[in-house]
């Protein structure tokens, strides 16, 4: 089965988190519809950091109950750029192993080039598998909002991280 992946980040305290939402190709359209259904009147998109806890629970429960998303979470305590680079290296191998052919990364404007460089190097090291990747703004694909929700929840820890634990594989990338 082929799949697509959507990436966002979250920094909280001294820890940095990169989270990936993995969605099978056959589930992408239905999950986009589900995600859009949580936009309130007048909202173009939702952003987890600004949502009330009750909406966060509602959104996470719907995502998990859909059975249409799994997650990878990479986190650590080090320089943000180093943690992001190591997260992307590990992510590339994990995504190739899961049959992901398309990777959508939330753009960080001027810092996207470093992501591309790391992915080119890592994919070459892995034998040049087919994995297309693109940076988009948050409004570019509603499934980036899923990655945002996962990154926020993972970085919040406690009950929020526990809420997504059943769909999440996590790795600490501190110290590589």
XYZ file of C-alpha atoms in Angstrom, residues 15-174:
160
model
C 12.453 20.095 23.762
C 11.844 20.106 20.028
C 9.342 17.800 18.321
C 8.812 16.775 14.694
C 5.617 14.825 14.048
C 4.513 13.034 10.919
C 0.966 12.031 10.031
C 0.982 9.012 7.694
C -2.154 8.417 5.620
C -2.808 5.672 3.081
C -3.564 7.023 -0.395
C -7.075 5.579 -0.290
C -7.855 7.498 2.917
C -6.470 10.921 1.967
C -9.683 12.435 0.554
C -11.919 11.179 3.368
C -9.493 12.397 6.022
C -9.272 15.830 4.369
C -13.075 16.054 4.504
C -13.061 15.061 8.174
C -10.365 17.600 9.020
C -12.134 20.420 7.160
C -15.356 19.601 9.008
C -13.753 20.972 12.186
C -13.386 24.482 10.740
C -15.707 26.842 12.546
C -17.764 29.372 10.558
C -15.368 31.932 9.103
C -12.280 29.773 9.747
C -10.056 28.931 6.765
C -8.130 26.455 8.897
C -7.658 25.472 12.501
C -4.430 25.626 14.487
C -4.143 23.434 17.557
C -2.371 25.977 19.751
C -5.394 28.308 19.548
C -8.089 25.667 20.099
C -9.894 25.118 23.397
C -9.169 21.842 25.191
C -12.668 20.532 24.457
C -12.127 21.049 20.700
C -8.664 19.514 20.913
C -10.147 16.384 22.492
C -12.940 16.282 19.916
C -10.526 16.617 16.982
C -8.028 14.072 18.323
C -10.765 11.557 19.103
C -12.170 11.909 15.579
C -8.732 11.476 13.999
C -7.968 8.393 16.063
C -11.439 6.889 15.653
C -11.215 7.330 11.867
C -8.466 4.708 11.731
C -7.025 6.689 8.817
C -3.873 8.106 10.370
C -0.765 6.825 12.088
C 1.994 8.987 13.497
C 5.733 9.161 13.902
C 7.146 11.494 16.538
C 10.779 12.511 16.850
C 11.871 14.664 19.754
C 14.888 15.645 21.725
C 16.730 18.215 23.752
C 19.519 19.836 21.767
C 19.922 22.596 19.179
C 16.714 22.853 17.146
C 18.490 22.666 13.769
C 20.429 19.549 14.808
C 17.297 17.852 16.145
C 15.333 18.674 13.013
C 18.116 17.307 10.802
C 18.328 14.053 12.751
C 14.539 13.759 12.802
C 14.434 14.125 9.014
C 17.156 11.500 8.572
C 15.272 8.971 10.680
C 11.956 9.987 9.161
C 13.179 9.334 5.617
C 14.049 5.709 6.358
C 10.834 5.115 8.296
C 8.689 6.591 5.525
C 10.389 4.580 2.797
C 9.800 1.429 4.867
C 6.095 2.342 5.187
C 5.616 2.805 1.439
C 5.271 6.584 1.564
C 5.712 8.167 -1.872
C 4.784 11.793 -1.065
C 5.957 13.931 1.846
C 4.367 17.328 2.565
C 6.321 19.499 4.988
C 4.976 22.657 6.575
C 7.144 25.442 5.187
C 9.447 27.438 7.402
C 10.191 29.864 4.541
C 13.939 30.566 4.532
C 14.863 27.318 6.257
C 13.254 24.916 3.771
C 16.480 24.540 1.766
C 18.176 22.752 4.682
C 15.304 20.241 4.844
C 15.701 19.559 1.119
C 19.461 19.102 1.469
C 19.051 16.604 4.311
C 16.377 14.659 2.426
C 18.466 14.509 -0.773
C 21.464 13.192 1.171
C 19.476 10.674 3.201
C 17.457 9.370 0.258
C 20.682 8.937 -1.711
C 22.149 6.987 1.215
C 19.020 4.792 1.179
C 19.503 3.926 -2.496
C 17.447 6.741 -4.047
C 13.934 5.422 -3.405
C 11.019 7.349 -4.884
C 9.864 9.852 -2.281
C 8.589 13.167 -3.587
C 8.607 16.004 -1.098
C 7.257 19.518 -1.091
C 7.062 22.401 1.372
C 3.651 24.066 1.653
C 2.185 26.770 3.870
C -0.229 25.506 6.560
C -3.173 26.400 4.337
C -1.692 24.343 1.478
C -3.115 21.014 2.640
C -5.574 20.313 5.480
C -3.602 17.206 6.422
C -0.834 19.504 7.640
C -3.331 20.442 10.361
C -3.307 16.800 11.455
C 0.482 16.933 11.801
C 0.050 20.180 13.754
C -2.398 18.490 16.144
C -0.054 15.543 16.630
C 3.000 17.755 17.178
C 1.136 19.910 19.693
C -0.167 16.852 21.555
C 3.189 15.102 21.621
C 4.982 18.222 22.838
C 2.334 18.899 25.511
C 3.079 15.526 27.086
C 0.967 14.020 29.852
C -2.643 13.215 28.980
C -2.303 14.821 25.536
C 0.588 12.584 24.514
C -1.221 9.604 26.018
C -4.296 10.441 23.934
C -2.327 9.874 20.682
C -0.149 7.020 21.974
C -2.201 4.296 20.279
C -1.352 5.667 16.820
C 2.149 7.021 17.526
C 5.620 5.540 17.240
C 8.032 7.838 19.080
C 11.816 8.158 19.048
C 14.116 10.354 21.105
C 16.744 11.809 18.775
C 18.845 13.515 21.460
